Amino acid sequence: MDVTTDASAPWLVAGLGNPGPEYAANRHNVGFMVADLLADRMGARFKRHGKAQAQVVEGRIGPPGPAGRRVILAKPMSFMNVSGGPVTALADFYKVPLANIVAVHDELDIDYGVLRLKLGGGDNGHNGLKSMTKALGREYHRVRFGIGRPPGRMQVADFVLRDFASAERKELDYFVDRAADAVEALVIEGLERAQSAYNS
């Protein structure tokens, strides 16, 4: 897949999560939460894509006119561990260069609510990223949303598949809003400016 990009190329923002109401409020689904907010800002609703196992929204981010960026928001409906297939299918369908793909995902090794934006890197044990990297290569953007480590001896799998704690939920809307802002900044202004504004 082509890594180089140009200003007219579309962006693909993939919020990672698991489909189904039983997973909707899990920590592992924060990528879906950010994608849903971005869709709300575009005034659009997700629809099932005919060629990929995903729900998508097509729209623009940024000011009206040529300064705005064409963006496809996606929520893979394949379950987290096999996210790479739907994302690759969408990238091929919309002709999105690898450098214009953004994964929005939960991150265990960052404190709750803290954001980190980066290009490339490892998967750090995250199965959604592992699947994407296997399908695409490493050089896509990541917006990493900190969820912290599990308390005590709780298993990681149990922790990420639980809903945010009541204390966390008090600030969740604010942090999801900030993550959506970070995605918009990344698409419009580029990685360095977005990192300086949102990497805390």
PDB file of N, CA, C and O in Angstrom, residues 87-123:
ATOM      1  N   VAL A  87     -10.535  -2.702   7.828  1.00  0.00           N
ATOM      2  CA  VAL A  87      -9.808  -1.445   7.593  1.00  0.00           C
ATOM      3  C   VAL A  87      -9.084  -1.502   6.248  1.00  0.00           C
ATOM      4  O   VAL A  87      -9.113  -0.536   5.471  1.00  0.00           O
ATOM      5  N   THR A  88      -8.457  -2.636   5.952  1.00  0.00           N
ATOM      6  CA  THR A  88      -7.776  -2.789   4.666  1.00  0.00           C
ATOM      7  C   THR A  88      -8.761  -2.708   3.501  1.00  0.00           C
ATOM      8  O   THR A  88      -8.485  -2.053   2.485  1.00  0.00           O
ATOM      9  N   ALA A  89      -9.909  -3.353   3.651  1.00  0.00           N
ATOM     10  CA  ALA A  89     -10.921  -3.323   2.587  1.00  0.00           C
ATOM     11  C   ALA A  89     -11.397  -1.892   2.327  1.00  0.00           C
ATOM     12  O   ALA A  89     -11.571  -1.479   1.172  1.00  0.00           O
ATOM     13  N   LEU A  90     -11.585  -1.120   3.394  1.00  0.00           N
ATOM     14  CA  LEU A  90     -12.022   0.270   3.235  1.00  0.00           C
ATOM     15  C   LEU A  90     -10.919   1.126   2.612  1.00  0.00           C
ATOM     16  O   LEU A  90     -11.188   1.967   1.746  1.00  0.00           O
ATOM     17  N   ALA A  91      -9.681   0.922   3.057  1.00  0.00           N
ATOM     18  CA  ALA A  91      -8.562   1.689   2.494  1.00  0.00           C
ATOM     19  C   ALA A  91      -8.437   1.431   0.998  1.00  0.00           C
ATOM     20  O   ALA A  91      -8.197   2.358   0.208  1.00  0.00           O
ATOM     21  N   ASP A  92      -8.617   0.178   0.592  1.00  0.00           N
ATOM     22  CA  ASP A  92      -8.556  -0.157  -0.831  1.00  0.00           C
ATOM     23  C   ASP A  92      -9.733   0.452  -1.591  1.00  0.00           C
ATOM     24  O   ASP A  92      -9.562   1.013  -2.679  1.00  0.00           O
ATOM     25  N   PHE A  93     -10.923   0.362  -1.024  1.00  0.00           N
ATOM     26  CA  PHE A  93     -12.130   0.850  -1.697  1.00  0.00           C
ATOM     27  C   PHE A  93     -12.071   2.357  -1.919  1.00  0.00           C
ATOM     28  O   PHE A  93     -12.404   2.860  -2.997  1.00  0.00           O
ATOM     29  N   TYR A  94     -11.636   3.102  -0.881  1.00  0.00           N
ATOM     30  CA  TYR A  94     -11.607   4.567  -0.963  1.00  0.00           C
ATOM     31  C   TYR A  94     -10.263   5.115  -1.439  1.00  0.00           C
ATOM     32  O   TYR A  94     -10.080   6.326  -1.514  1.00  0.00           O
ATOM     33  N   LYS A  95      -9.313   4.216  -1.725  1.00  0.00           N
ATOM     34  CA  LYS A  95      -7.973   4.606  -2.182  1.00  0.00           C
ATOM     35  C   LYS A  95      -7.303   5.560  -1.179  1.00  0.00           C
ATOM     36  O   LYS A  95      -6.832   6.642  -1.524  1.00  0.00           O
ATOM     37  N   VAL A  96      -7.251   5.109   0.062  1.00  0.00           N
ATOM     38  CA  VAL A  96      -6.633   5.891   1.144  1.00  0.00           C
ATOM     39  C   VAL A  96      -5.185   5.447   1.302  1.00  0.00           C
ATOM     40  O   VAL A  96      -4.918   4.260   1.537  1.00  0.00           O
ATOM     41  N   PRO A  97      -4.218   6.356   1.197  1.00  0.00           N
ATOM     42  CA  PRO A  97      -2.819   5.978   1.439  1.00  0.00           C
ATOM     43  C   PRO A  97      -2.596   5.620   2.904  1.00  0.00           C
ATOM     44  O   PRO A  97      -3.302   6.111   3.796  1.00  0.00           O
ATOM     45  N   LEU A  98      -1.626   4.766   3.145  1.00  0.00           N
ATOM     46  CA  LEU A  98      -1.360   4.285   4.504  1.00  0.00           C
ATOM     47  C   LEU A  98      -1.126   5.436   5.478  1.00  0.00           C
ATOM     48  O   LEU A  98      -1.588   5.397   6.626  1.00  0.00           O
ATOM     49  N   ALA A  99      -0.428   6.477   5.033  1.00  0.00           N
ATOM     50  CA  ALA A  99      -0.132   7.615   5.911  1.00  0.00           C
ATOM     51  C   ALA A  99      -1.379   8.392   6.306  1.00  0.00           C
ATOM     52  O   ALA A  99      -1.325   9.241   7.202  1.00  0.00           O
ATOM     53  N   ASN A 100      -2.523   8.132   5.664  1.00  0.00           N
ATOM     54  CA  ASN A 100      -3.776   8.816   5.986  1.00  0.00           C
ATOM     55  C   ASN A 100      -4.743   7.925   6.757  1.00  0.00           C
ATOM     56  O   ASN A 100      -5.917   8.241   6.868  1.00  0.00           O
ATOM     57  N   ILE A 101      -4.239   6.831   7.288  1.00  0.00           N
ATOM     58  CA  ILE A 101      -5.071   5.950   8.120  1.00  0.00           C
ATOM     59  C   ILE A 101      -4.785   6.237   9.584  1.00  0.00           C
ATOM     60  O   ILE A 101      -3.630   6.345   9.998  1.00  0.00           O
ATOM     61  N   VAL A 102      -5.848   6.385  10.363  1.00  0.00           N
ATOM     62  CA  VAL A 102      -5.739   6.677  11.797  1.00  0.00           C
ATOM     63  C   VAL A 102      -6.514   5.618  12.572  1.00  0.00           C
ATOM     64  O   VAL A 102      -7.702   5.388  12.306  1.00  0.00           O
ATOM     65  N   ALA A 103      -5.858   4.965  13.529  1.00  0.00           N
ATOM     66  CA  ALA A 103      -6.539   4.055  14.452  1.00  0.00           C
ATOM     67  C   ALA A 103      -6.748   4.780  15.773  1.00  0.00           C
ATOM     68  O   ALA A 103      -5.795   5.339  16.337  1.00  0.00           O
ATOM     69  N   VAL A 104      -7.968   4.797  16.264  1.00  0.00           N
ATOM     70  CA  VAL A 104      -8.278   5.374  17.579  1.00  0.00           C
ATOM     71  C   VAL A 104      -8.568   4.204  18.509  1.00  0.00           C
ATOM     72  O   VAL A 104      -9.483   3.408  18.244  1.00  0.00           O
ATOM     73  N   HIS A 105      -7.789   4.089  19.588  1.00  0.00           N
ATOM     74  CA  HIS A 105      -7.881   2.870  20.401  1.00  0.00           C
ATOM     75  C   HIS A 105      -7.536   3.125  21.857  1.00  0.00           C
ATOM     76  O   HIS A 105      -6.911   4.127  22.210  1.00  0.00           O
ATOM     77  N   ASP A 106      -7.937   2.187  22.704  1.00  0.00           N
ATOM     78  CA  ASP A 106      -7.599   2.217  24.127  1.00  0.00           C
ATOM     79  C   ASP A 106      -6.148   1.807  24.314  1.00  0.00           C
ATOM     80  O   ASP A 106      -5.613   1.025  23.534  1.00  0.00           O
ATOM     81  N   GLU A 107      -5.529   2.335  25.368  1.00  0.00           N
ATOM     82  CA  GLU A 107      -4.109   2.062  25.630  1.00  0.00           C
ATOM     83  C   GLU A 107      -3.903   1.822  27.125  1.00  0.00           C
ATOM     84  O   GLU A 107      -4.129   2.715  27.940  1.00  0.00           O
ATOM     85  N   LEU A 108      -3.454   0.614  27.466  1.00  0.00           N
ATOM     86  CA  LEU A 108      -3.277   0.224  28.870  1.00  0.00           C
ATOM     87  C   LEU A 108      -2.138   0.960  29.564  1.00  0.00           C
ATOM     88  O   LEU A 108      -2.207   1.243  30.759  1.00  0.00           O
ATOM     89  N   ASP A 109      -1.070   1.247  28.830  1.00  0.00           N
ATOM     90  CA  ASP A 109       0.139   1.775  29.458  1.00  0.00           C
ATOM     91  C   ASP A 109       0.153   3.293  29.579  1.00  0.00           C
ATOM     92  O   ASP A 109       1.201   3.890  29.804  1.00  0.00           O
ATOM     93  N   ILE A 110      -1.023   3.906  29.441  1.00  0.00           N
ATOM     94  CA  ILE A 110      -1.160   5.357  29.617  1.00  0.00           C
ATOM     95  C   ILE A 110      -2.257   5.584  30.653  1.00  0.00           C
ATOM     96  O   ILE A 110      -3.266   4.870  30.658  1.00  0.00           O
ATOM     97  N   ASP A 111      -2.064   6.556  31.529  1.00  0.00           N
ATOM     98  CA  ASP A 111      -3.062   6.843  32.555  1.00  0.00           C
ATOM     99  C   ASP A 111      -4.402   7.222  31.935  1.00  0.00           C
ATOM    100  O   ASP A 111      -4.466   7.764  30.827  1.00  0.00           O
ATOM    101  N   TYR A 112      -5.443   6.981  32.680  1.00  0.00           N
ATOM    102  CA  TYR A 112      -6.796   7.229  32.188  1.00  0.00           C
ATOM    103  C   TYR A 112      -6.971   8.663  31.676  1.00  0.00           C
ATOM    104  O   TYR A 112      -6.621   9.624  32.358  1.00  0.00           O
ATOM    105  N   GLY A 113      -7.495   8.766  30.460  1.00  0.00           N
ATOM    106  CA  GLY A 113      -7.811  10.069  29.878  1.00  0.00           C
ATOM    107  C   GLY A 113      -6.661  10.768  29.191  1.00  0.00           C
ATOM    108  O   GLY A 113      -6.879  11.756  28.487  1.00  0.00           O
ATOM    109  N   VAL A 114      -5.436  10.266  29.365  1.00  0.00           N
ATOM    110  CA  VAL A 114      -4.275  10.890  28.723  1.00  0.00           C
ATOM    111  C   VAL A 114      -4.220  10.434  27.264  1.00  0.00           C
ATOM    112  O   VAL A 114      -4.504   9.277  26.951  1.00  0.00           O
ATOM    113  N   LEU A 115      -3.864  11.341  26.370  1.00  0.00           N
ATOM    114  CA  LEU A 115      -3.775  11.030  24.946  1.00  0.00           C
ATOM    115  C   LEU A 115      -2.322  10.999  24.496  1.00  0.00           C
ATOM    116  O   LEU A 115      -1.499  11.767  24.987  1.00  0.00           O
ATOM    117  N   ARG A 116      -2.036  10.138  23.538  1.00  0.00           N
ATOM    118  CA  ARG A 116      -0.745  10.124  22.858  1.00  0.00           C
ATOM    119  C   ARG A 116      -1.004   9.892  21.371  1.00  0.00           C
ATOM    120  O   ARG A 116      -1.666   8.914  20.998  1.00  0.00           O
ATOM    121  N   LEU A 117      -0.495  10.776  20.536  1.00  0.00           N
ATOM    122  CA  LEU A 117      -0.601  10.616  19.089  1.00  0.00           C
ATOM    123  C   LEU A 117       0.754  10.207  18.544  1.00  0.00           C
ATOM    124  O   LEU A 117       1.784  10.741  18.970  1.00  0.00           O
ATOM    125  N   LYS A 118       0.764   9.279  17.614  1.00  0.00           N
ATOM    126  CA  LYS A 118       2.034   8.830  17.052  1.00  0.00           C
ATOM    127  C   LYS A 118       1.801   8.247  15.661  1.00  0.00           C
ATOM    128  O   LYS A 118       0.675   7.915  15.279  1.00  0.00           O
ATOM    129  N   LEU A 119       2.904   8.102  14.934  1.00  0.00           N
ATOM    130  CA  LEU A 119       2.902   7.450  13.629  1.00  0.00           C
ATOM    131  C   LEU A 119       3.765   6.208  13.728  1.00  0.00           C
ATOM    132  O   LEU A 119       4.933   6.288  14.132  1.00  0.00           O
ATOM    133  N   GLY A 120       3.209   5.047  13.388  1.00  0.00           N
ATOM    134  CA  GLY A 120       3.961   3.809  13.429  1.00  0.00           C
ATOM    135  C   GLY A 120       4.196   3.307  14.841  1.00  0.00           C
ATOM    136  O   GLY A 120       3.629   3.804  15.808  1.00  0.00           O
ATOM    137  N   GLY A 121       5.041   2.301  14.947  1.00  0.00           N
ATOM    138  CA  GLY A 121       5.352   1.714  16.246  1.00  0.00           C
ATOM    139  C   GLY A 121       4.779   0.317  16.381  1.00  0.00           C
ATOM    140  O   GLY A 121       4.200  -0.235  15.449  1.00  0.00           O
ATOM    141  N   GLY A 122       4.958  -0.243  17.562  1.00  0.00           N
ATOM    142  CA  GLY A 122       4.486  -1.597  17.832  1.00  0.00           C
ATOM    143  C   GLY A 122       3.021  -1.620  18.226  1.00  0.00           C
ATOM    144  O   GLY A 122       2.360  -0.588  18.295  1.00  0.00           O
ATOM    145  N   ASP A 123       2.521  -2.837  18.528  1.00  0.00           N
ATOM    146  CA  ASP A 123       1.113  -2.962  18.913  1.00  0.00           C
ATOM    147  C   ASP A 123       0.931  -3.014  20.420  1.00  0.00           C
ATOM    148  O   ASP A 123      -0.193  -2.908  20.914  1.00  0.00           O
TER     149      ASP A 123
END
